[in-house]
C-alpha cells in the first residue's frame, strides 16, 4: 500500500486544500503531520500572540482530522529529519505540502525538497495561501509591480478572463497509516504563555475553520456597507479574517468566491460588484500585493525598498518606544490602539496606520522597531502584510504613503471615532470625558477634567510630544535624507 505524508504548515484546514486532496487521491493512505520547529523559522519564528493562535488552531485541526479518520501527528524538531523519520516508520513514499513564499521559508522548502528527493521520496508542492503564485505577477515589462492599483487591475483582469481557481472537494474520510504513529500533544509544544497575559484572547477569537467561516458570514452581512464601515474602529465593520488567512484556516479563493456568490456575480462580471464588496476584495488584493512584493524583493523584511531611507536619521531610543508600546503616549486614539493590540492580539487597520505614523513620524522611531513589536503581539502577524504595512506608513516601501503625509492623531480620532466610543473602550480612564474633548483631553476645562475624574499627568499622561513640532522635525529629517542621497 502506497502512503503519503501531508505536512501542514500555515494551511491549518481540511476544506479547499489542494495538497490534502492530492495526498488522499494519489495514495492509499495519508498521515497528516505538523512539525514544530521554531529554529527553522528564524529570524521570523512565530511571536507570542501567533503561538497562542497556533496552539488553538492545531487543536481545532486535530479534531477535524480525527473526525475524518486520520489523526494529526505532532512532532517537534528539525523538519527534514522528522519527515524522513516518519516516512521510514510508516513506509510513506511521498510528501505533500502547501507552498510558502516568504524568503526564509521558501529557502527552507527548497532545501527540504532536495533532502527528501535524495532519499527517494516523491515531493509535491501545491498552491493555496494566495490567489496567484507571486512569481507570475509581473507588469508588461516583466518587472515586479511596485504600485498597487496597476497590480490589482492586472489581477482582476486575470480573474475576469480565467475565473477563480476551482474549489477543492472536502474529504469525507481519510485513510490513516496501517499502524499507529506516535504523536505529541499540542500542549507539549509549549505555545501558550506562562504568564496569563492572554486572558482576553479567548473571548475575542475562535481559531480554526469554524471561527474563520463565522467571520466570513459576518463579512457577508456587512459587505454592502463595507466601504463606509471599514475605517470606523468603534464599529465591528471589518472582516477580522486576517489571522484566519495567515494560518490558512480559510483561503482567499473561498472568501472571494463567497463574496461573488453573495452578490450574484460571476468572476467574469467582477466590475458589476457594488462598491462595498469591491472595496473589500481590494483588501484581499493588498494581501496579494504584499506577498508579491516580499517575494520579488526579499530584502524588504529588514531593509527599506526605497534605498534612500537607509540614511534616514532614526532616533533608536528605548524610552519613547516603550511608552508607545504600553499605550501611554497621551494621544488617546494611539493609546487605544496599542492597548487593544496588547489585550486582544489585534488592532483595527485604520488605527494601525495611525499608531504607525505616530511611531515613525512623531517619535522618529524606526519602522523596523514597530514591525518587530507587531510581529510579537499580533495574532495575524504575517511577514508580508506586516512588512508592507510598516514600509507604507513610513514612506519607504512599495506604493508607500509619501513621507510628508503625517497623520494627525487628533484629527484622525475625531474623524473615525467621532463619539470617542473606541477610546472609551480601551482607555477607560477617559471614559467620562465628553466627545468634544476626548481626543485632546489637555484642552478640556479644569472642571470638565475634574468631573470626569481625569488628572493629566497622573491618571492619564500629558502628550509625550507636540504633534505640530514633531511634524516639522520629521520633515526636516526627510530633507536631510534627500540631501545626503543627492
GROMACS .gro file of C-alpha atoms in nm:
model
  486
    1UNK     CA    1   0.000   0.000   0.000
    2UNK     CA    2   0.146   0.335  -0.106
    3UNK     CA    3   0.118   0.601   0.158
    4UNK     CA    4   0.175   0.975   0.177
    5UNK     CA    5   0.270   1.229   0.439
    6UNK     CA    6   0.084   1.561   0.438
    7UNK     CA    7   0.297   1.830   0.600
    8UNK     CA    8   0.079   2.102   0.749
    9UNK     CA    9   0.234   2.447   0.792
   10UNK     CA   10   0.030   2.768   0.759
   11UNK     CA   11  -0.259   2.580   0.598
   12UNK     CA   12  -0.446   2.451   0.902
   13UNK     CA   13  -0.771   2.343   0.738
   14UNK     CA   14  -0.926   2.050   0.551
   15UNK     CA   15  -1.154   2.247   0.315
   16UNK     CA   16  -1.029   2.375  -0.021
   17UNK     CA   17  -0.690   2.216   0.039
   18UNK     CA   18  -0.514   2.110  -0.285
   19UNK     CA   19  -0.227   1.927  -0.112
   20UNK     CA   20  -0.465   1.729   0.110
   21UNK     CA   21  -0.683   1.637  -0.185
   22UNK     CA   22  -0.385   1.515  -0.387
   23UNK     CA   23  -0.234   1.321  -0.097
   24UNK     CA   24  -0.566   1.148  -0.038
   25UNK     CA   25  -0.642   1.065  -0.400
   26UNK     CA   26  -0.293   0.966  -0.515
   27UNK     CA   27  -0.206   0.731  -0.226
   28UNK     CA   28  -0.377   0.453  -0.035
   29UNK     CA   29  -0.343   0.631   0.298
   30UNK     CA   30  -0.237   0.967   0.434
   31UNK     CA   31  -0.056   1.066   0.753
   32UNK     CA   32  -0.125   1.432   0.845
   33UNK     CA   33   0.184   1.580   1.011
   34UNK     CA   34   0.271   1.905   1.185
   35UNK     CA   35   0.632   1.971   1.289
   36UNK     CA   36   0.701   2.249   1.538
   37UNK     CA   37   1.045   2.379   1.452
   38UNK     CA   38   1.092   2.744   1.554
   39UNK     CA   39   1.467   2.718   1.493
   40UNK     CA   40   1.394   2.653   1.124
   41UNK     CA   41   1.173   2.963   1.111
   42UNK     CA   42   1.441   3.208   1.227
   43UNK     CA   43   1.469   3.503   1.207
   44UNK     CA   44   1.089   3.508   1.187
   45UNK     CA   45   0.980   3.236   1.427
   46UNK     CA   46   0.619   3.298   1.538
   47UNK     CA   47   0.578   3.564   1.806
   48UNK     CA   48   0.398   3.516   2.136
   49UNK     CA   49   0.050   3.607   2.011
   50UNK     CA   50   0.088   3.392   1.699
   51UNK     CA   51   0.192   3.096   1.915
   52UNK     CA   52  -0.128   3.137   2.117
   53UNK     CA   53  -0.331   3.122   1.796
   54UNK     CA   54  -0.129   2.828   1.664
   55UNK     CA   55  -0.200   2.626   1.980
   56UNK     CA   56  -0.574   2.664   1.944
   57UNK     CA   57  -0.574   2.626   1.566
   58UNK     CA   58  -0.387   2.295   1.596
   59UNK     CA   59  -0.646   2.172   1.845
   60UNK     CA   60  -0.924   2.260   1.601
   61UNK     CA   61  -0.742   2.092   1.310
   62UNK     CA   62  -0.671   1.788   1.525
   63UNK     CA   63  -1.042   1.749   1.595
   64UNK     CA   64  -1.144   1.785   1.232
   65UNK     CA   65  -0.886   1.535   1.106
   66UNK     CA   66  -0.972   1.283   1.376
   67UNK     CA   67  -1.336   1.312   1.272
   68UNK     CA   68  -1.232   1.215   0.918
   69UNK     CA   69  -1.037   0.913   1.038
   70UNK     CA   70  -0.673   1.027   1.017
   71UNK     CA   71  -0.532   1.171   1.341
   72UNK     CA   72  -0.286   1.461   1.320
   73UNK     CA   73   0.068   1.358   1.413
   74UNK     CA   74   0.252   1.631   1.601
   75UNK     CA   75   0.627   1.634   1.647
   76UNK     CA   76   0.889   1.893   1.737
   77UNK     CA   77   1.240   1.909   1.595
   78UNK     CA   78   1.418   1.954   1.265
   79UNK     CA   79   1.160   1.934   0.984
   80UNK     CA   80   1.370   1.735   0.737
   81UNK     CA   81   1.487   1.481   0.995
   82UNK     CA   82   1.135   1.442   1.134
   83UNK     CA   83   0.972   1.392   0.796
   84UNK     CA   84   1.233   1.137   0.696
   85UNK     CA   85   1.193   0.950   1.026
   86UNK     CA   86   0.814   0.927   0.994
   87UNK     CA   87   0.838   0.828   0.629
   88UNK     CA   88   1.067   0.542   0.731
   89UNK     CA   89   0.843   0.448   1.023
   90UNK     CA   90   0.525   0.437   0.815
   91UNK     CA   91   0.662   0.335   0.478
   92UNK     CA   92   0.532   0.653   0.315
   93UNK     CA   93   0.660   0.706  -0.039
   94UNK     CA   94   0.553   1.067  -0.095
   95UNK     CA   95   0.533   1.401   0.089
   96UNK     CA   96   0.285   1.678   0.008
   97UNK     CA   97   0.264   2.035   0.135
   98UNK     CA   98   0.138   2.384   0.051
   99UNK     CA   99   0.380   2.639  -0.090
  100UNK     CA  100   0.503   2.927   0.122
  101UNK     CA  101   0.656   3.235  -0.035
  102UNK     CA  102   0.837   3.423   0.244
  103UNK     CA  103   1.211   3.439   0.169
  104UNK     CA  104   1.329   3.230   0.465
  105UNK     CA  105   1.055   2.967   0.433
  106UNK     CA  106   1.093   2.942   0.056
  107UNK     CA  107   1.462   2.863   0.105
  108UNK     CA  108   1.374   2.602   0.368
  109UNK     CA  109   1.119   2.446   0.134
  110UNK     CA  110   1.376   2.419  -0.143
  111UNK     CA  111   1.629   2.251   0.089
  112UNK     CA  112   1.363   2.019   0.231
  113UNK     CA  113   1.253   1.911  -0.114
  114UNK     CA  114   1.611   1.830  -0.216
  115UNK     CA  115   1.678   1.636   0.106
  116UNK     CA  116   1.365   1.426   0.068
  117UNK     CA  117   1.415   1.359  -0.301
  118UNK     CA  118   1.775   1.243  -0.236
  119UNK     CA  119   1.625   0.981  -0.004
  120UNK     CA  120   1.389   0.857  -0.270
  121UNK     CA  121   1.073   1.031  -0.156
  122UNK     CA  122   0.835   1.184  -0.406
  123UNK     CA  123   0.762   1.552  -0.322
  124UNK     CA  124   0.466   1.755  -0.445
  125UNK     CA  125   0.402   2.119  -0.353
  126UNK     CA  126   0.068   2.292  -0.409
  127UNK     CA  127  -0.071   2.648  -0.404
  128UNK     CA  128  -0.327   2.765  -0.154
  129UNK     CA  129  -0.214   3.066   0.052
  130UNK     CA  130  -0.271   3.326  -0.220
  131UNK     CA  131  -0.494   3.363  -0.523
  132UNK     CA  132  -0.190   3.365  -0.752
  133UNK     CA  133   0.167   3.243  -0.745
  134UNK     CA  134   0.360   3.565  -0.668
  135UNK     CA  135   0.633   3.472  -0.914
  136UNK     CA  136   0.384   3.508  -1.200
  137UNK     CA  137   0.266   3.858  -1.106
  138UNK     CA  138   0.471   4.087  -1.328
  139UNK     CA  139   0.391   4.402  -1.522
  140UNK     CA  140   0.400   4.441  -1.902
  141UNK     CA  141   0.776   4.497  -1.886
  142UNK     CA  142   0.811   4.166  -1.697
  143UNK     CA  143   0.918   4.353  -1.386
  144UNK     CA  144   0.763   4.326  -1.038
  145UNK     CA  145   0.483   4.568  -0.962
  146UNK     CA  146   0.561   4.838  -0.706
  147UNK     CA  147   0.229   5.023  -0.722
  148UNK     CA  148  -0.092   4.863  -0.601
  149UNK     CA  149  -0.352   4.997  -0.846
  150UNK     CA  150  -0.200   4.853  -1.168
  151UNK     CA  151  -0.110   4.536  -0.977
  152UNK     CA  152  -0.469   4.474  -0.868
  153UNK     CA  153  -0.608   4.578  -1.205
  154UNK     CA  154  -0.388   4.308  -1.361
  155UNK     CA  155  -0.511   4.050  -1.106
  156UNK     CA  156  -0.876   4.137  -1.167
  157UNK     CA  157  -0.823   4.112  -1.544
  158UNK     CA  158  -0.680   3.765  -1.493
  159UNK     CA  159  -0.981   3.665  -1.281
  160UNK     CA  160  -1.225   3.804  -1.538
  161UNK     CA  161  -1.050   3.615  -1.814
  162UNK     CA  162  -0.987   3.281  -1.643
  163UNK     CA  163  -1.210   3.281  -1.336
  164UNK     CA  164  -1.110   3.184  -0.984
  165UNK     CA  165  -0.935   2.854  -0.911
  166UNK     CA  166  -1.173   2.562  -0.877
  167UNK     CA  167  -1.286   2.470  -0.526
  168UNK     CA  168  -1.118   2.157  -0.391
  169UNK     CA  169  -1.357   1.895  -0.250
  170UNK     CA  170  -1.356   1.848   0.127
  171UNK     CA  171  -1.271   1.488   0.218
  172UNK     CA  172  -1.541   1.292   0.399
  173UNK     CA  173  -1.296   1.025   0.506
  174UNK     CA  174  -0.919   0.990   0.528
  175UNK     CA  175  -0.749   0.652   0.549
  176UNK     CA  176  -0.476   0.661   0.817
  177UNK     CA  177  -0.143   0.476   0.808
  178UNK     CA  178  -0.166   0.098   0.862
  179UNK     CA  179  -0.013   0.130   1.209
  180UNK     CA  180  -0.048   0.399   1.471
  181UNK     CA  181   0.218   0.672   1.468
  182UNK     CA  182   0.341   0.824   1.793
  183UNK     CA  183   0.239   1.187   1.841
  184UNK     CA  184   0.299   1.461   2.090
  185UNK     CA  185   0.012   1.657   2.240
  186UNK     CA  186  -0.040   2.017   2.132
  187UNK     CA  187   0.025   2.121   2.493
  188UNK     CA  188   0.370   1.958   2.475
  189UNK     CA  189   0.482   2.227   2.228
  190UNK     CA  190   0.471   2.497   2.498
  191UNK     CA  191   0.299   2.751   2.278
  192UNK     CA  192   0.084   2.915   2.546
  193UNK     CA  193   0.222   3.193   2.768
  194UNK     CA  194   0.335   3.104   3.118
  195UNK     CA  195   0.207   3.440   3.249
  196UNK     CA  196  -0.164   3.475   3.157
  197UNK     CA  197  -0.148   3.798   2.957
  198UNK     CA  198  -0.380   3.631   2.706
  199UNK     CA  199  -0.694   3.647   2.924
  200UNK     CA  200  -0.895   3.841   2.662
  201UNK     CA  201  -0.780   3.638   2.362
  202UNK     CA  202  -1.022   3.351   2.425
  203UNK     CA  203  -1.339   3.564   2.445
  204UNK     CA  204  -1.226   3.759   2.137
  205UNK     CA  205  -1.121   3.483   1.897
  206UNK     CA  206  -1.217   3.136   1.777
  207UNK     CA  207  -0.916   2.991   1.592
  208UNK     CA  208  -0.984   2.721   1.337
  209UNK     CA  209  -1.203   2.672   1.031
  210UNK     CA  210  -1.528   2.713   1.222
  211UNK     CA  211  -1.420   3.053   1.352
  212UNK     CA  212  -1.298   3.154   1.006
  213UNK     CA  213  -1.633   3.079   0.846
  214UNK     CA  214  -1.814   3.259   1.125
  215UNK     CA  215  -1.614   3.573   1.047
  216UNK     CA  216  -1.682   3.520   0.675
  217UNK     CA  217  -2.055   3.516   0.746
  218UNK     CA  218  -2.013   3.840   0.940
  219UNK     CA  219  -1.832   3.993   0.644
  220UNK     CA  220  -2.107   3.892   0.403
  221UNK     CA  221  -2.359   4.059   0.633
  222UNK     CA  222  -2.178   4.394   0.618
  223UNK     CA  223  -2.020   4.374   0.271
  224UNK     CA  224  -2.270   4.610   0.109
  225UNK     CA  225  -2.167   4.884   0.357
  226UNK     CA  226  -1.802   4.782   0.389
  227UNK     CA  227  -1.667   5.093   0.217
  228UNK     CA  228  -1.843   5.311   0.478
  229UNK     CA  229  -1.769   5.093   0.782
  230UNK     CA  230  -1.411   4.979   0.735
  231UNK     CA  231  -1.244   5.292   0.875
  232UNK     CA  232  -1.452   5.303   1.194
  233UNK     CA  233  -1.271   5.131   1.483
  234UNK     CA  234  -1.572   5.197   1.708
  235UNK     CA  235  -1.781   4.960   1.493
  236UNK     CA  236  -1.748   4.592   1.402
  237UNK     CA  237  -1.714   4.693   1.041
  238UNK     CA  238  -1.421   4.483   0.919
  239UNK     CA  239  -1.388   4.113   0.846
  240UNK     CA  240  -1.120   4.035   1.109
  241UNK     CA  241  -1.029   3.743   0.882
  242UNK     CA  242  -0.658   3.825   0.880
  243UNK     CA  243  -0.545   3.570   1.144
  244UNK     CA  244  -0.758   3.301   0.982
  245UNK     CA  245  -0.598   3.380   0.646
  246UNK     CA  246  -0.249   3.385   0.794
  247UNK     CA  247  -0.287   3.039   0.944
  248UNK     CA  248  -0.459   2.908   0.632
  249UNK     CA  249  -0.786   2.824   0.808
  250UNK     CA  250  -0.962   2.976   0.509
  251UNK     CA  251  -0.833   3.062   0.164
  252UNK     CA  252  -0.857   3.388  -0.030
  253UNK     CA  253  -1.028   3.186  -0.305
  254UNK     CA  254  -1.303   3.078  -0.064
  255UNK     CA  255  -1.354   3.436   0.052
  256UNK     CA  256  -1.359   3.586  -0.297
  257UNK     CA  257  -1.599   3.321  -0.424
  258UNK     CA  258  -1.832   3.368  -0.126
  259UNK     CA  259  -1.845   3.744  -0.188
  260UNK     CA  260  -1.919   3.696  -0.557
  261UNK     CA  261  -2.190   3.442  -0.477
  262UNK     CA  262  -2.346   3.670  -0.216
  263UNK     CA  263  -2.397   3.939  -0.478
  264UNK     CA  264  -2.489   3.707  -0.765
  265UNK     CA  265  -2.183   3.798  -0.971
  266UNK     CA  266  -1.956   3.565  -1.167
  267UNK     CA  267  -1.579   3.620  -1.182
  268UNK     CA  268  -1.624   3.741  -1.541
  269UNK     CA  269  -1.867   4.008  -1.413
  270UNK     CA  270  -1.632   4.140  -1.143
  271UNK     CA  271  -1.694   4.503  -1.242
  272UNK     CA  272  -2.064   4.462  -1.162
  273UNK     CA  273  -1.993   4.424  -0.791
  274UNK     CA  274  -2.126   4.709  -0.575
  275UNK     CA  275  -1.872   4.940  -0.413
  276UNK     CA  276  -1.869   4.773  -0.071
  277UNK     CA  277  -1.768   4.423  -0.179
  278UNK     CA  278  -1.530   4.564  -0.442
  279UNK     CA  279  -1.350   4.763  -0.174
  280UNK     CA  280  -1.329   4.456   0.047
  281UNK     CA  281  -1.191   4.235  -0.229
  282UNK     CA  282  -0.930   4.503  -0.294
  283UNK     CA  283  -0.815   4.434   0.064
  284UNK     CA  284  -0.757   4.074  -0.043
  285UNK     CA  285  -0.569   4.234  -0.331
  286UNK     CA  286  -0.343   4.423  -0.089
  287UNK     CA  287  -0.259   4.088   0.073
  288UNK     CA  288  -0.167   3.950  -0.271
  289UNK     CA  289   0.040   4.264  -0.335
  290UNK     CA  290   0.224   4.226  -0.004
  291UNK     CA  291   0.321   3.867  -0.081
  292UNK     CA  292   0.430   3.958  -0.432
  293UNK     CA  293   0.646   4.249  -0.313
  294UNK     CA  294   0.817   4.038  -0.046
  295UNK     CA  295   0.870   3.755  -0.293
  296UNK     CA  296   1.033   3.978  -0.555
  297UNK     CA  297   1.220   4.198  -0.304
  298UNK     CA  298   1.319   3.952  -0.029
  299UNK     CA  299   1.544   4.202   0.148
  300UNK     CA  300   1.246   4.418   0.246
  301UNK     CA  301   1.164   4.223   0.560
  302UNK     CA  302   1.456   4.416   0.714
  303UNK     CA  303   1.559   4.688   0.469
  304UNK     CA  304   1.353   4.964   0.304
  305UNK     CA  305   1.252   4.907  -0.057
  306UNK     CA  306   1.342   5.270  -0.127
  307UNK     CA  307   1.713   5.254  -0.051
  308UNK     CA  308   1.746   5.628   0.021
  309UNK     CA  309   1.570   5.564   0.353
  310UNK     CA  310   1.869   5.363   0.473
  311UNK     CA  311   2.020   5.701   0.558
  312UNK     CA  312   1.717   5.827   0.749
  313UNK     CA  313   1.818   5.957   1.096
  314UNK     CA  314   1.601   5.735   1.319
  315UNK     CA  315   1.643   5.802   1.690
  316UNK     CA  316   1.650   5.441   1.819
  317UNK     CA  317   1.554   5.543   2.173
  318UNK     CA  318   1.410   5.282   2.409
  319UNK     CA  319   1.204   5.509   2.635
  320UNK     CA  320   0.971   5.657   2.369
  321UNK     CA  321   0.941   5.317   2.203
  322UNK     CA  322   0.839   5.161   2.534
  323UNK     CA  323   0.590   5.442   2.602
  324UNK     CA  324   0.431   5.379   2.263
  325UNK     CA  325   0.420   5.004   2.321
  326UNK     CA  326   0.241   5.050   2.654
  327UNK     CA  327  -0.020   5.290   2.513
  328UNK     CA  328   0.084   5.583   2.730
  329UNK     CA  329   0.164   5.845   2.465
  330UNK     CA  330  -0.101   6.093   2.580
  331UNK     CA  331  -0.278   6.074   2.243
  332UNK     CA  332  -0.600   5.881   2.311
  333UNK     CA  333  -0.653   5.721   1.969
  334UNK     CA  334  -0.292   5.598   1.966
  335UNK     CA  335  -0.314   5.463   2.319
  336UNK     CA  336  -0.647   5.294   2.248
  337UNK     CA  337  -0.496   5.108   1.954
  338UNK     CA  338  -0.186   4.996   2.141
  339UNK     CA  339  -0.394   4.870   2.432
  340UNK     CA  340  -0.636   4.688   2.202
  341UNK     CA  341  -0.333   4.519   2.046
  342UNK     CA  342  -0.188   4.411   2.381
  343UNK     CA  343  -0.515   4.282   2.518
  344UNK     CA  344  -0.661   4.110   2.209
  345UNK     CA  345  -0.367   4.047   1.975
  346UNK     CA  346  -0.527   4.257   1.704
  347UNK     CA  347  -0.575   4.619   1.604
  348UNK     CA  348  -0.816   4.784   1.362
  349UNK     CA  349  -0.643   4.861   1.031
  350UNK     CA  350  -0.714   5.235   1.036
  351UNK     CA  351  -0.564   5.255   1.383
  352UNK     CA  352  -0.260   5.054   1.268
  353UNK     CA  353  -0.190   5.338   1.026
  354UNK     CA  354  -0.238   5.599   1.297
  355UNK     CA  355  -0.008   5.433   1.550
  356UNK     CA  356   0.246   5.356   1.276
  357UNK     CA  357   0.258   5.716   1.164
  358UNK     CA  358   0.293   5.831   1.525
  359UNK     CA  359   0.587   5.598   1.591
  360UNK     CA  360   0.782   5.671   1.273
  361UNK     CA  361   0.699   6.038   1.222
  362UNK     CA  362   0.610   6.190   1.559
  363UNK     CA  363   0.869   5.987   1.752
  364UNK     CA  364   1.117   5.919   1.467
  365UNK     CA  365   1.149   5.557   1.576
  366UNK     CA  366   1.232   5.311   1.301
  367UNK     CA  367   0.966   5.118   1.115
  368UNK     CA  368   1.163   4.801   1.194
  369UNK     CA  369   1.105   4.857   1.567
  370UNK     CA  370   0.732   4.887   1.505
  371UNK     CA  371   0.729   4.581   1.280
  372UNK     CA  372   0.908   4.374   1.543
  373UNK     CA  373   0.658   4.475   1.812
  374UNK     CA  374   0.364   4.391   1.588
  375UNK     CA  375   0.530   4.060   1.498
  376UNK     CA  376   0.532   3.957   1.864
  377UNK     CA  377   0.190   4.091   1.963
  378UNK     CA  378  -0.038   4.034   1.661
  379UNK     CA  379  -0.229   3.708   1.621
  380UNK     CA  380  -0.228   3.786   1.247
  381UNK     CA  381   0.146   3.855   1.230
  382UNK     CA  382   0.202   3.784   0.861
  383UNK     CA  383   0.551   3.874   0.741
  384UNK     CA  384   0.441   4.007   0.401
  385UNK     CA  385   0.150   4.213   0.533
  386UNK     CA  386   0.345   4.342   0.832
  387UNK     CA  387   0.640   4.448   0.617
  388UNK     CA  388   0.428   4.619   0.351
  389UNK     CA  389   0.218   4.798   0.613
  390UNK     CA  390   0.512   4.942   0.804
  391UNK     CA  391   0.703   5.041   0.492
  392UNK     CA  392   0.387   5.201   0.352
  393UNK     CA  393   0.317   5.417   0.656
  394UNK     CA  394   0.681   5.517   0.699
  395UNK     CA  395   0.707   5.614   0.332
  396UNK     CA  396   0.991   5.381   0.233
  397UNK     CA  397   0.816   5.091   0.059
  398UNK     CA  398   0.608   4.991  -0.240
  399UNK     CA  399   0.322   5.228  -0.323
  400UNK     CA  400   0.407   5.398   0.001
  401UNK     CA  401   0.228   5.684   0.167
  402UNK     CA  402   0.457   5.984   0.099
  403UNK     CA  403   0.679   6.062   0.395
  404UNK     CA  404   0.534   6.412   0.415
  405UNK     CA  405   0.187   6.261   0.473
  406UNK     CA  406   0.192   6.264   0.852
  407UNK     CA  407  -0.127   6.154   1.025
  408UNK     CA  408  -0.260   6.399   1.281
  409UNK     CA  409  -0.377   6.170   1.566
  410UNK     CA  410  -0.632   6.423   1.691
  411UNK     CA  411  -0.795   6.475   1.351
  412UNK     CA  412  -0.784   6.102   1.277
  413UNK     CA  413  -0.955   6.029   1.608
  414UNK     CA  414  -1.226   6.288   1.553
  415UNK     CA  415  -1.294   6.164   1.203
  416UNK     CA  416  -1.300   5.790   1.261
  417UNK     CA  417  -1.410   5.766   1.627
  418UNK     CA  418  -1.641   6.068   1.637
  419UNK     CA  419  -1.813   5.989   1.968
  420UNK     CA  420  -1.498   5.852   2.130
  421UNK     CA  421  -1.653   5.506   2.178
  422UNK     CA  422  -1.336   5.322   2.074
  423UNK     CA  423  -1.129   5.533   2.313
  424UNK     CA  424  -1.375   5.477   2.599
  425UNK     CA  425  -1.348   5.101   2.548
  426UNK     CA  426  -0.970   5.079   2.552
  427UNK     CA  427  -0.870   5.386   2.758
  428UNK     CA  428  -1.130   5.365   3.036
  429UNK     CA  429  -0.965   5.639   3.243
  430UNK     CA  430  -1.101   5.883   2.983
  431UNK     CA  431  -1.446   5.722   2.957
  432UNK     CA  432  -1.636   6.005   3.126
  433UNK     CA  433  -1.493   6.282   2.910
  434UNK     CA  434  -1.735   6.436   2.659
  435UNK     CA  435  -1.679   6.364   2.290
  436UNK     CA  436  -1.567   6.719   2.210
  437UNK     CA  437  -1.252   6.687   2.424
  438UNK     CA  438  -1.184   6.313   2.449
  439UNK     CA  439  -0.941   6.323   2.154
  440UNK     CA  440  -0.735   6.602   2.314
  441UNK     CA  441  -0.806   6.598   2.689
  442UNK     CA  442  -0.536   6.856   2.761
  443UNK     CA  443  -0.767   7.118   2.606
  444UNK     CA  444  -1.055   7.041   2.844
  445UNK     CA  445  -1.152   7.293   3.110
  446UNK     CA  446  -1.037   7.204   3.463
  447UNK     CA  447  -1.393   7.145   3.580
  448UNK     CA  448  -1.455   6.907   3.286
  449UNK     CA  449  -1.144   6.707   3.371
  450UNK     CA  450  -1.236   6.703   3.738
  451UNK     CA  451  -1.591   6.590   3.665
  452UNK     CA  452  -1.456   6.304   3.455
  453UNK     CA  453  -1.205   6.200   3.721
  454UNK     CA  454  -0.909   6.282   3.495
  455UNK     CA  455  -0.587   6.426   3.636
  456UNK     CA  456  -0.346   6.485   3.350
  457UNK     CA  457  -0.001   6.359   3.431
  458UNK     CA  458  -0.143   6.124   3.695
  459UNK     CA  459  -0.446   5.925   3.582
  460UNK     CA  460  -0.364   5.985   3.215
  461UNK     CA  461  -0.037   6.121   3.067
  462UNK     CA  462   0.022   6.453   2.905
  463UNK     CA  463   0.113   6.424   2.534
  464UNK     CA  464   0.467   6.290   2.510
  465UNK     CA  465   0.539   6.516   2.210
  466UNK     CA  466   0.379   6.817   2.049
  467UNK     CA  467   0.244   6.688   1.718
  468UNK     CA  468   0.295   7.014   1.527
  469UNK     CA  469   0.658   7.042   1.638
  470UNK     CA  470   0.719   6.669   1.574
  471UNK     CA  471   0.584   6.706   1.222
  472UNK     CA  472   0.830   6.986   1.146
  473UNK     CA  473   1.119   6.778   1.283
  474UNK     CA  474   1.015   6.478   1.073
  475UNK     CA  475   1.006   6.685   0.754
  476UNK     CA  476   1.346   6.832   0.834
  477UNK     CA  477   1.485   6.479   0.879
  478UNK     CA  478   1.342   6.383   0.541
  479UNK     CA  479   1.501   6.688   0.379
  480UNK     CA  480   1.841   6.590   0.525
  481UNK     CA  481   1.796   6.235   0.397
  482UNK     CA  482   1.730   6.365   0.046
  483UNK     CA  483   2.034   6.592   0.063
  484UNK     CA  484   2.253   6.304   0.176
  485UNK     CA  485   2.145   6.095  -0.123
  486UNK     CA  486   2.163   6.372  -0.386
   0.00000   0.00000   0.00000
